[in-house]
Amino acid sequence: MHSEHIPSYEEYMRCTVVSIGARVVTWTSAFLLGEKFTDEMLSHLGPDSRFMYLISVVARLANDVATFQKEVREGKLATAVGCYMRDHPGCTQEEATAGVVNLIESAEEELEWALFRSRAVAPEFCSHAVVNGARNSRFLYKRMDGLTSIDEEIMKLFQDFAFNPLV
């Protein structure tokens, strides 16, 4: 932040999919189910799997889209939207935001296929418990920063989540 360096989108994502904490939150919840996870299940759904990477991508990008304006006001230039703009010179903020939303939707589509493929090795409740990490992120950040919003806004967000599709 102090150097005002804006990394490439790829550079940014390498660091931030870890910093969003989706792996910790998701796997804490999954392990609290009380079921045993086999090595095969963990290879498909575990913390180091493509499945978990996609959940982290959805969480990070949903957060960045919702909080971009606030972070720019705070002087944070390295966000998914900012890095997208860096990688696409001449791109407007609106175009960059739309581009990042497209990346979220692509990750969600791939996640759906990964969920489908996981049925061969993991009970459905396990894979659904893990994929709910991405659903929770989209819920919290669909219209605004759901972690710092007032109760009335959270209620509207919950109603939107409960009755409308994520994508």
Short mmCIF file of C-alpha atoms in Angstrom, two decimals:
data_model
loop_
_atom_site.label_atom_id
_atom_site.label_comp_id
_atom_site.label_asym_id
_atom_site.label_seq_id
_atom_site.Cartn_x
_atom_site.Cartn_y
_atom_site.Cartn_z
CA MET A 1 0.00 0.00 0.00
CA HIS A 2 2.76 2.43 0.95
CA SER A 3 4.71 1.82 -2.25
CA GLU A 4 1.50 2.26 -4.30
CA HIS A 5 2.51 -0.83 -6.29
CA ILE A 6 -0.40 -2.46 -8.06
CA PRO A 7 0.45 -6.09 -8.81
CA SER A 8 -0.78 -8.02 -11.80
CA TYR A 9 -4.09 -9.79 -11.28
CA GLU A 10 -2.28 -13.17 -11.15
CA GLU A 11 0.21 -11.88 -8.56
CA TYR A 12 -2.63 -10.45 -6.51
CA MET A 13 -4.64 -13.67 -6.56
CA ARG A 14 -1.67 -15.83 -5.51
CA CYS A 15 -1.51 -13.91 -2.23
CA THR A 16 -5.12 -13.02 -1.60
CA VAL A 17 -6.84 -16.38 -2.02
CA VAL A 18 -4.94 -17.34 1.12
CA SER A 19 -5.57 -14.10 3.00
CA ILE A 20 -9.36 -14.22 2.60
CA GLY A 21 -9.47 -17.07 5.15
CA ALA A 22 -12.04 -19.15 3.24
CA ARG A 23 -10.07 -22.36 3.82
CA VAL A 24 -10.04 -21.90 7.57
CA VAL A 25 -13.72 -20.98 7.82
CA THR A 26 -14.88 -23.67 5.40
CA TRP A 27 -12.84 -26.48 6.90
CA THR A 28 -13.62 -25.54 10.48
CA SER A 29 -17.29 -25.89 9.55
CA ALA A 30 -16.75 -29.13 7.62
CA PHE A 31 -14.82 -30.79 10.44
CA LEU A 32 -17.53 -29.83 12.92
CA LEU A 33 -19.93 -32.10 11.01
CA GLY A 34 -18.45 -34.94 13.01
CA GLU A 35 -17.80 -37.17 10.01
CA LYS A 36 -14.48 -38.74 9.09
CA PHE A 37 -12.78 -37.53 5.94
CA THR A 38 -10.77 -40.04 3.97
CA ASP A 39 -7.56 -39.17 2.16
CA GLU A 40 -9.40 -39.55 -1.15
CA MET A 41 -12.11 -37.12 -0.02
CA LEU A 42 -9.48 -34.61 1.08
CA SER A 43 -7.65 -34.88 -2.24
CA HIS A 44 -10.84 -33.76 -4.01
CA LEU A 45 -12.31 -31.37 -1.44
CA GLY A 46 -9.49 -30.62 0.98
CA PRO A 47 -7.72 -27.38 1.81
CA ASP A 48 -5.16 -27.79 -0.99
CA SER A 49 -7.61 -28.93 -3.68
CA ARG A 50 -8.80 -27.09 -6.79
CA PHE A 51 -12.26 -27.21 -5.21
CA MET A 52 -11.07 -25.18 -2.22
CA TYR A 53 -9.09 -22.83 -4.44
CA LEU A 54 -12.27 -21.99 -6.35
CA ILE A 55 -14.14 -21.31 -3.11
CA SER A 56 -11.34 -18.95 -2.08
CA VAL A 57 -11.48 -17.20 -5.46
CA VAL A 58 -15.23 -16.64 -5.13
CA ALA A 59 -14.81 -15.35 -1.58
CA ARG A 60 -11.93 -13.00 -2.43
CA LEU A 61 -13.47 -11.57 -5.59
CA ALA A 62 -16.94 -11.15 -4.06
CA ASN A 63 -15.33 -9.26 -1.18
CA ASP A 64 -13.30 -7.08 -3.54
CA VAL A 65 -16.25 -6.13 -5.74
CA ALA A 66 -18.33 -5.17 -2.68
CA THR A 67 -15.59 -3.22 -0.92
CA PHE A 68 -13.71 -1.67 -3.86
CA GLN A 69 -15.02 1.90 -3.46
CA LYS A 70 -14.33 1.95 0.28
CA GLU A 71 -10.82 0.54 -0.18
CA VAL A 72 -9.95 3.11 -2.85
CA ARG A 73 -11.03 5.88 -0.45
CA GLU A 74 -8.72 4.29 2.16
CA GLY A 75 -5.81 4.34 -0.30
CA LYS A 76 -5.76 0.61 -1.05
CA LEU A 77 -4.91 0.30 -4.71
CA ALA A 78 -4.21 -3.42 -4.83
CA THR A 79 -7.68 -4.92 -5.18
CA ALA A 80 -9.03 -7.34 -7.76
CA VAL A 81 -10.73 -4.47 -9.60
CA GLY A 82 -7.58 -2.30 -9.47
CA CYS A 83 -5.36 -5.16 -10.65
CA TYR A 84 -7.81 -5.98 -13.44
CA MET A 85 -7.63 -2.34 -14.57
CA ARG A 86 -3.81 -2.49 -14.46
CA ASP A 87 -3.82 -5.58 -16.67
CA HIS A 88 -6.36 -4.04 -19.08
CA PRO A 89 -5.13 -0.49 -19.83
CA GLY A 90 -7.94 1.87 -20.78
CA CYS A 91 -10.51 -0.24 -18.97
CA THR A 92 -13.00 1.80 -16.94
CA GLN A 93 -13.83 1.00 -13.34
CA GLU A 94 -17.27 -0.26 -14.41
CA GLU A 95 -15.74 -2.51 -17.09
CA ALA A 96 -13.20 -3.84 -14.59
CA THR A 97 -15.92 -4.55 -12.04
CA ALA A 98 -17.94 -6.38 -14.70
CA GLY A 99 -14.79 -8.32 -15.64
CA VAL A 100 -14.24 -9.39 -12.04
CA VAL A 101 -17.91 -10.38 -11.70
CA ASN A 102 -17.43 -12.55 -14.82
CA LEU A 103 -14.42 -14.17 -13.11
CA ILE A 104 -16.60 -14.93 -10.06
CA GLU A 105 -19.24 -16.50 -12.27
CA SER A 106 -16.62 -18.59 -14.11
CA ALA A 107 -15.23 -19.84 -10.80
CA GLU A 108 -18.76 -20.69 -9.65
CA GLU A 109 -19.43 -22.64 -12.85
CA GLU A 110 -16.21 -24.60 -12.43
CA LEU A 111 -17.11 -25.15 -8.78
CA GLU A 112 -20.48 -26.62 -9.82
CA TRP A 113 -18.67 -29.14 -12.02
CA ALA A 114 -16.21 -29.92 -9.23
CA LEU A 115 -19.15 -30.47 -6.89
CA PHE A 116 -20.70 -32.86 -9.41
CA ARG A 117 -17.42 -34.78 -9.82
CA SER A 118 -16.90 -34.98 -6.04
CA ARG A 119 -19.99 -37.19 -5.69
CA ALA A 120 -17.91 -40.15 -6.81
CA VAL A 121 -15.58 -39.86 -3.79
CA ALA A 122 -17.37 -37.89 -1.09
CA PRO A 123 -20.79 -38.07 0.53
CA GLU A 124 -23.01 -35.26 -0.71
CA PHE A 125 -23.27 -33.62 2.73
CA CYS A 126 -19.46 -33.21 2.82
CA SER A 127 -19.12 -31.58 -0.57
CA HIS A 128 -22.14 -29.38 0.07
CA ALA A 129 -20.71 -28.31 3.42
CA VAL A 130 -17.52 -27.27 1.66
CA VAL A 131 -19.21 -25.51 -1.28
CA ASN A 132 -21.38 -23.54 1.15
CA GLY A 133 -18.22 -21.53 1.87
CA ALA A 134 -18.59 -19.96 -1.57
CA ARG A 135 -22.33 -19.52 -1.14
CA ASN A 136 -21.75 -17.75 2.17
CA SER A 137 -19.29 -15.36 0.53
CA ARG A 138 -21.72 -14.48 -2.22
CA PHE A 139 -24.39 -13.97 0.43
CA LEU A 140 -22.23 -11.63 2.50
CA TYR A 141 -21.02 -9.58 -0.44
CA LYS A 142 -23.83 -9.71 -3.03
CA ARG A 143 -24.85 -6.04 -2.75
CA MET A 144 -22.52 -4.64 -0.11
CA ASP A 145 -20.01 -5.59 2.55
CA GLY A 146 -22.20 -7.92 4.59
CA LEU A 147 -19.79 -8.04 7.50
CA THR A 148 -20.06 -4.35 8.38
CA SER A 149 -23.59 -3.50 7.23
CA ILE A 150 -26.43 -2.53 9.52
CA ASP A 151 -29.04 -5.12 10.51
CA GLU A 152 -31.75 -3.84 8.12
CA GLU A 153 -29.39 -4.18 5.17
CA ILE A 154 -28.40 -7.70 6.24
CA MET A 155 -32.10 -8.63 6.39
CA LYS A 156 -32.62 -7.37 2.83
CA LEU A 157 -29.50 -9.24 1.75
CA PHE A 158 -30.72 -12.44 3.41
CA GLN A 159 -34.11 -12.15 1.72
CA ASP A 160 -32.38 -11.66 -1.63
CA PHE A 161 -30.15 -14.68 -0.96
CA ALA A 162 -33.02 -16.90 0.17
CA PHE A 163 -35.35 -16.14 -2.71
CA ASN A 164 -33.14 -15.28 -5.71
CA PRO A 165 -30.43 -17.30 -7.48
CA LEU A 166 -26.79 -16.47 -6.76
CA VAL A 167 -25.86 -15.90 -10.37
#
